[in-house]
Coordinates of C-alpha atoms (C1' of nucleotides) in Angstrom, one line a residue:
Chain A
X1 CA 0.1 -0.2 0.2
X2 CA 1.6 3.4 -1.3
X3 CA 1.5 6.7 0.7
X4 CA -2.0 8.1 0.9
X5 CA -2.3 11.6 -0.4
X6 CA -2.0 15.0 1.8
X7 CA -5.2 15.5 1.0
X8 CA -7.9 14.8 -1.5
X9 CA -7.2 17.8 -3.7
X10 CA -10.6 17.4 -5.2
X11 CA -12.9 21.0 -3.7
X12 CA -9.9 21.8 -2.2
X13 CA -8.6 25.9 -2.7
X14 CA -5.2 26.0 -4.3
X15 CA -3.5 29.8 -4.7
X16 CA -3.3 32.4 -3.4
X17 CA -4.4 32.6 -0.1
X18 CA -7.7 35.6 1.3
X19 CA -7.8 37.5 3.6
X20 CA -10.7 36.1 5.3
X21 CA -9.0 31.8 4.8
X22 CA -5.5 34.0 6.7
X23 CA -8.1 34.9 9.4
X24 CA -9.4 32.0 10.1
X25 CA -6.4 30.5 10.3
X26 CA -4.8 32.5 13.4
X27 CA -8.4 32.8 14.6
X28 CA -8.2 29.1 15.0
X29 CA -4.1 28.8 15.7
X30 CA -4.7 31.4 18.6
X31 CA -6.7 29.5 20.1
X32 CA -5.8 26.0 19.7
X33 CA -1.7 26.0 18.9
X34 CA 0.1 24.7 16.4
X35 CA 0.1 21.3 14.9
X36 CA -2.1 18.2 13.4
X37 CA -2.3 19.9 9.8
X38 CA -4.3 17.3 8.4
X39 CA -7.2 17.7 10.6
X40 CA -6.8 21.2 10.5
X41 CA -8.9 22.5 7.6
X42 CA -11.6 20.4 8.3
X43 CA -12.0 21.3 11.9
X44 CA -10.8 25.0 11.0
X45 CA -13.3 25.4 8.5
X46 CA -10.3 26.0 6.0
X47 CA -10.8 24.0 2.4
X48 CA -6.9 23.8 1.8
X49 CA -4.6 21.4 2.4
X50 CA -3.5 20.6 6.0
X51 CA 0.1 21.3 4.1
X52 CA -0.8 24.4 2.8
X53 CA -1.8 25.8 6.2
X54 CA 1.2 24.6 7.8
X55 CA 2.9 26.9 4.9
X56 CA 1.2 29.9 5.2
X57 CA 0.9 30.2 8.6
X58 CA 5.3 29.2 9.5
X59 CA 6.1 31.6 6.6
X60 CA 3.8 34.5 6.9
X61 CA 1.1 34.5 9.4
X62 CA 3.5 33.2 12.6
X63 CA 3.3 36.4 14.7
X64 CA 7.8 35.8 15.0
X65 CA 7.9 37.2 11.1
X66 CA 10.0 39.8 10.1
X67 CA 8.4 41.5 7.1
X68 CA 10.6 43.4 4.6
X69 CA 14.2 44.0 3.1
X70 CA 17.2 42.6 4.6
X71 CA 19.9 44.0 5.8
X72 CA 23.6 44.1 4.5
X73 CA 24.1 42.4 7.9
X74 CA 21.5 39.2 7.3
X75 CA 22.6 39.4 3.8
X76 CA 26.1 39.1 5.1
X77 CA 25.3 36.3 7.8
X78 CA 23.3 34.1 4.8
X79 CA 25.7 34.8 2.7
X80 CA 29.0 33.0 5.4
X81 CA 25.9 31.0 6.5
X82 CA 25.7 29.5 3.3
X83 CA 29.0 28.8 3.1
X84 CA 29.3 27.1 5.7
X85 CA 26.4 25.1 5.8
X86 CA 24.9 25.4 1.9
X87 CA 21.7 24.7 1.2
X88 CA 20.2 24.0 4.3
X89 CA 17.7 27.4 4.7
X90 CA 15.7 26.7 7.8
X91 CA 19.3 26.2 9.8
X92 CA 20.5 29.2 7.9
X93 CA 16.6 30.6 9.2
X94 CA 17.3 29.6 12.6
X95 CA 20.3 32.4 13.2
X96 CA 18.6 35.1 11.8
X97 CA 15.1 35.6 14.2
X98 CA 12.1 36.6 12.1
X99 CA 13.5 35.1 8.6
X100 CA 11.7 32.0 7.3
X101 CA 13.2 30.0 5.6
X102 CA 11.4 29.9 2.5
X103 CA 12.3 34.5 2.8
X104 CA 15.7 33.2 2.3
X105 CA 15.6 30.3 -0.2
X106 CA 14.2 32.8 -2.0
X107 CA 16.3 35.9 -1.5
X108 CA 19.5 33.5 -2.6
X109 CA 17.9 32.4 -6.0
X110 CA 17.3 36.0 -6.9
X111 CA 20.1 38.3 -5.2
X112 CA 22.8 36.3 -3.5
X113 CA 23.4 33.1 -5.9
X114 CA 24.5 35.7 -8.3
X115 CA 26.8 37.6 -6.0
X116 CA 28.1 34.0 -5.3
X117 CA 28.6 33.5 -8.4
X118 CA 30.6 36.4 -8.8
X119 CA 27.8 37.7 -10.9
X120 CA 28.1 41.6 -11.5
X121 CA 26.3 43.0 -14.0
X122 CA 23.0 44.6 -13.3
X123 CA 19.3 44.1 -15.0
X124 CA 19.7 47.3 -16.6
X125 CA 23.2 46.7 -18.6
X126 CA 21.8 43.2 -19.5
X127 CA 18.7 43.9 -20.6
X128 CA 19.6 45.4 -24.4
X129 CA 19.9 41.3 -26.1
X130 CA 17.6 40.4 -28.5
X131 CA 14.1 38.7 -28.2
X132 CA 16.5 35.4 -29.7
X133 CA 18.8 36.4 -27.2
X134 CA 16.2 37.1 -24.4
X135 CA 14.5 33.3 -25.1
X136 CA 17.6 31.6 -24.9
X137 CA 19.0 33.5 -21.3
X138 CA 16.0 31.9 -19.5
X139 CA 17.0 28.6 -20.7
X140 CA 21.0 28.9 -19.6
X141 CA 19.6 29.9 -16.4
X142 CA 17.5 27.3 -16.1
X143 CA 20.4 25.0 -16.1
X144 CA 23.3 27.3 -15.0
X145 CA 20.5 27.4 -11.5
X146 CA 21.0 23.7 -11.4
X147 CA 24.7 23.7 -11.8
X148 CA 25.9 23.9 -7.3
X149 CA 28.2 25.5 -6.2
X150 CA 31.9 24.1 -5.0
X151 CA 30.8 24.3 -1.4
X152 CA 27.7 23.3 -1.4
X153 CA 28.6 19.6 -2.6
X154 CA 31.4 19.7 -0.1
X155 CA 29.0 20.0 3.1
X156 CA 28.5 16.5 3.8
X157 CA 25.8 14.0 5.2
X158 CA 27.1 14.2 8.9
X159 CA 26.7 17.5 9.4
X160 CA 23.4 16.4 11.0
X161 CA 23.7 16.5 15.0
X162 CA 26.1 19.4 14.5
X163 CA 22.9 20.9 12.8
X164 CA 20.7 19.9 15.1
X165 CA 22.5 21.4 17.9
X166 CA 22.6 25.3 15.9
X167 CA 19.0 24.7 15.2
X168 CA 17.6 26.6 18.4
X169 CA 15.1 28.4 17.1
X170 CA 11.8 28.1 18.5
X171 CA 8.3 28.5 16.5
X172 CA 5.6 27.5 19.1
X173 CA 5.8 30.9 20.1
X174 CA 1.9 31.7 19.8
X175 CA 0.7 33.2 22.3
X176 CA -3.7 32.3 23.0
X177 CA -6.5 33.8 23.4
X178 CA -5.8 36.9 21.0
X179 CA -8.4 37.4 18.8
X180 CA -7.0 38.2 14.8
X181 CA -7.8 41.9 14.7
X182 CA -5.5 42.0 17.9
X183 CA -3.1 40.0 15.8
X184 CA -3.0 41.1 13.0
X185 CA -2.4 44.6 14.3
X186 CA -0.2 44.1 16.0
X187 CA 1.7 41.6 13.8
X188 CA 1.8 44.5 11.1
X189 CA 4.5 46.6 13.0
X190 CA 5.9 44.3 15.8
X191 CA 6.0 40.8 16.7
X192 CA 3.2 39.7 18.8
X193 CA 6.1 37.8 21.0
X194 CA 9.8 38.5 22.3
X195 CA 12.0 36.7 19.4
X196 CA 14.1 33.7 20.4
X197 CA 17.8 34.3 22.3
X198 CA 19.6 33.7 19.4
X199 CA 22.9 35.6 19.1
X200 CA 22.7 38.7 17.8
X201 CA 25.2 38.3 14.1
X202 CA 24.7 42.1 13.5
X203 CA 26.9 43.4 16.4
X204 CA 29.6 41.0 15.2
X205 CA 29.0 41.1 11.9
X206 CA 30.2 44.7 11.8
X207 CA 33.5 44.3 13.2
X208 CA 34.3 41.9 10.4
X209 CA 32.1 42.8 7.2
X210 CA 34.4 40.2 4.9
X211 CA 33.3 37.8 3.6
X212 CA 34.8 34.3 4.8
X213 CA 38.3 33.7 2.5
X214 CA 38.3 32.4 -0.6
X215 CA 39.2 29.2 0.9
X216 CA 36.4 26.8 1.8
X217 CA 36.0 26.7 5.2
X218 CA 33.4 24.0 5.2
X219 CA 36.4 21.9 2.8
X220 CA 38.7 21.9 4.4
X221 CA 37.7 21.2 8.3
X222 CA 34.6 21.6 9.6
X223 CA 33.4 18.3 8.3
X224 CA 36.3 16.9 9.5
X225 CA 35.8 18.2 12.7
X226 CA 32.6 16.4 13.0
X227 CA 33.6 13.1 12.4
X228 CA 35.6 13.0 15.5
X229 CA 34.6 13.0 18.6
X230 CA 35.1 16.2 19.4
X231 CA 31.6 16.7 17.5
X232 CA 30.4 16.0 21.4
X233 CA 30.5 19.6 21.9
X234 CA 28.2 20.6 19.9
X235 CA 25.5 18.3 21.6
X236 CA 22.2 19.0 23.1
X237 CA 24.1 19.9 26.7
X238 CA 24.9 22.9 25.3
X239 CA 21.9 24.1 25.2
X240 CA 19.1 24.8 28.0
X241 CA 16.1 26.4 28.5
X242 CA 16.1 30.2 30.0
X243 CA 13.8 31.6 32.1
X244 CA 11.4 31.9 29.7
X245 CA 11.3 29.1 29.2
X246 CA 12.7 29.0 25.8
X247 CA 15.4 26.7 24.4
X248 CA 18.2 28.9 24.2
X249 CA 22.1 28.7 24.3
X250 CA 24.5 28.9 26.6
X251 CA 24.9 32.5 27.1
X252 CA 28.6 32.3 25.4
X253 CA 26.4 31.5 22.4
X254 CA 24.5 34.6 22.2
X255 CA 27.4 36.9 22.9
X256 CA 29.2 35.1 20.7
X257 CA 28.6 34.9 16.8
X258 CA 29.6 31.6 14.9
X259 CA 31.1 33.3 12.1
X260 CA 33.7 33.9 14.6
X261 CA 34.7 30.9 14.8
X262 CA 36.1 31.5 11.3
X263 CA 37.4 34.8 12.0
X264 CA 39.4 33.4 14.6
X265 CA 40.8 30.6 13.1
X266 CA 41.6 32.2 9.5
X267 CA 43.5 34.8 11.6
X268 CA 45.4 31.8 13.3
X269 CA 45.8 29.5 10.7
X270 CA 48.6 27.7 9.5
X271 CA 48.3 29.2 5.4
X272 CA 51.2 26.6 3.8
X273 CA 49.9 23.3 5.2
X274 CA 46.2 23.9 5.6
X275 CA 44.9 20.8 6.9
X276 CA 48.0 20.0 9.5
X277 CA 46.8 18.7 13.0
X278 CA 47.7 22.0 14.1
X279 CA 44.8 23.5 12.0
X280 CA 43.1 20.8 13.1
X281 CA 43.5 21.4 16.6
X282 CA 42.8 24.5 16.8
X283 CA 39.6 24.7 15.0
X284 CA 38.9 22.2 17.5
X285 CA 39.8 24.9 20.3
X286 CA 38.0 27.9 18.8
X287 CA 34.7 25.8 19.1
X288 CA 35.7 24.7 22.3
X289 CA 36.1 28.3 24.0
X290 CA 32.9 29.0 21.2
X291 CA 31.0 27.7 23.3
X292 CA 32.2 26.8 26.9
Chain B
dA1 C1' 0.4 52.5 -25.2
dA2 C1' 1.3 48.1 -25.8
dT3 C1' 4.0 44.6 -25.3
dA4 C1' 7.6 40.9 -23.7
dG5 C1' 10.7 39.7 -20.6
dC6 C1' 12.8 39.6 -16.4
dA7 C1' 12.7 39.4 -11.4
dG8 C1' 10.1 38.7 -6.7
dC9 C1' 8.9 35.6 -3.9
dA10 C1' 3.4 33.0 -2.3
dA11 C1' 2.7 28.7 -2.7
dC12 C1' 2.9 24.0 -4.2
dC13 C1' 5.4 18.9 -4.5
dG14 C1' 8.1 15.4 -3.8
dC15 C1' 10.2 13.2 -0.6
dA16 C1' 12.3 11.1 4.0
dA17 C1' 12.7 11.6 8.5
dG18 C1' 10.9 10.6 13.3
dA19 C1' 6.8 8.9 15.7
dG20 C1' 3.2 5.9 16.9
dC21 C1' 1.0 1.9 17.2
Chain C
dG1 C1' 10.7 -5.1 12.8
dG2 C1' 7.0 -3.3 9.2
dC3 C1' 3.4 -0.1 8.8
dT4 C1' 1.2 4.3 8.6
dC5 C1' 0.8 9.3 9.8
dT6 C1' 2.6 13.5 10.4
dT7 C1' 5.5 17.0 9.8
dG8 C1' 9.6 19.3 8.0
dC9 C1' 12.7 20.7 4.6
dG10 C1' 14.2 22.2 -0.2
dG11 C1' 13.4 22.1 -4.5
dT12 C1' 10.6 24.4 -8.5
dT13 C1' 6.5 27.0 -10.3
dG14 C1' 3.8 30.4 -11.5
dC15 C1' 1.9 34.4 -10.6
dT16 C1' 2.2 39.5 -9.7
dG17 C1' 4.4 43.7 -11.1
dC18 C1' 8.4 46.0 -12.9
dT19 C1' 11.0 47.7 -16.4
dA20 C1' 12.7 48.4 -21.2
dT21 C1' 11.1 48.0 -25.7

DNA sequence: AATAGCAGCAACCGCAAGAGC
DNA sequence: GGCTCTTGCGGTTGCTGCTAT
């Protein structure tokens, strides 16, 4: 017996969500909380697939969503984290409070991928072309988009346990008993609830605006490091529940940006012998210091 | 003013992991 | 251990508005 579809699809609304649907979903989740997405549409009276409801909530209606342009600091952090983690959008989003994986993924695909490729051609300068060229351009672009960047191939599957440790974002932040009208009014300007206690990347990024050096950080030592017993340093013991009951990293986590590790590493690294034990151990020390 | 092409982004799809039985 | 269900993730699609011609 095969997998059953998430919904019948017959007579189910698809496409853009209406204001009324949003209100219904918000009302329901504020009252009952998140979860049980499969049954949610039926019980909430929504003519939508459960998956669609979940996506709409997580990517658009959640109280802690930060709307608006991605700042330079956020952009810088995305680039750095992508270098480190590859296309693990949910993890990258976890380090950017208020940003969703979908938003970051879109931003990367539309804006940052070009930068990462070193394509500095502005849209206006590339616009003077024949119709045939324009037509071909889209096809070529589709092909190019499928080509992975070198560093993406180097992020190994054994990152997963560290990845879990890094993912301390908390999505269950709904305050019950608020009307959707009040909710919409409040969330239109400020988040309804406090942001999770995640590191303030901006402050640290400002101190070192340069990107991680050309040499691929994730390739050189991160995956190797993860194969070792040192990876235990990044386990769940390094996280705790804070006074608000939120799952949060140790205080030092919030005082030091994740991206300081490569900064520290590269500032002292033996560049002539990148794969040396001394480099490897030094990087391990950086992580240990960072977490203690 | 009309049209074509492009960029941005919300939404959808398929797959996989984990939980529960 | 195997099956089903639920949830989450990443890739992809398609709509919409903007810009260039």
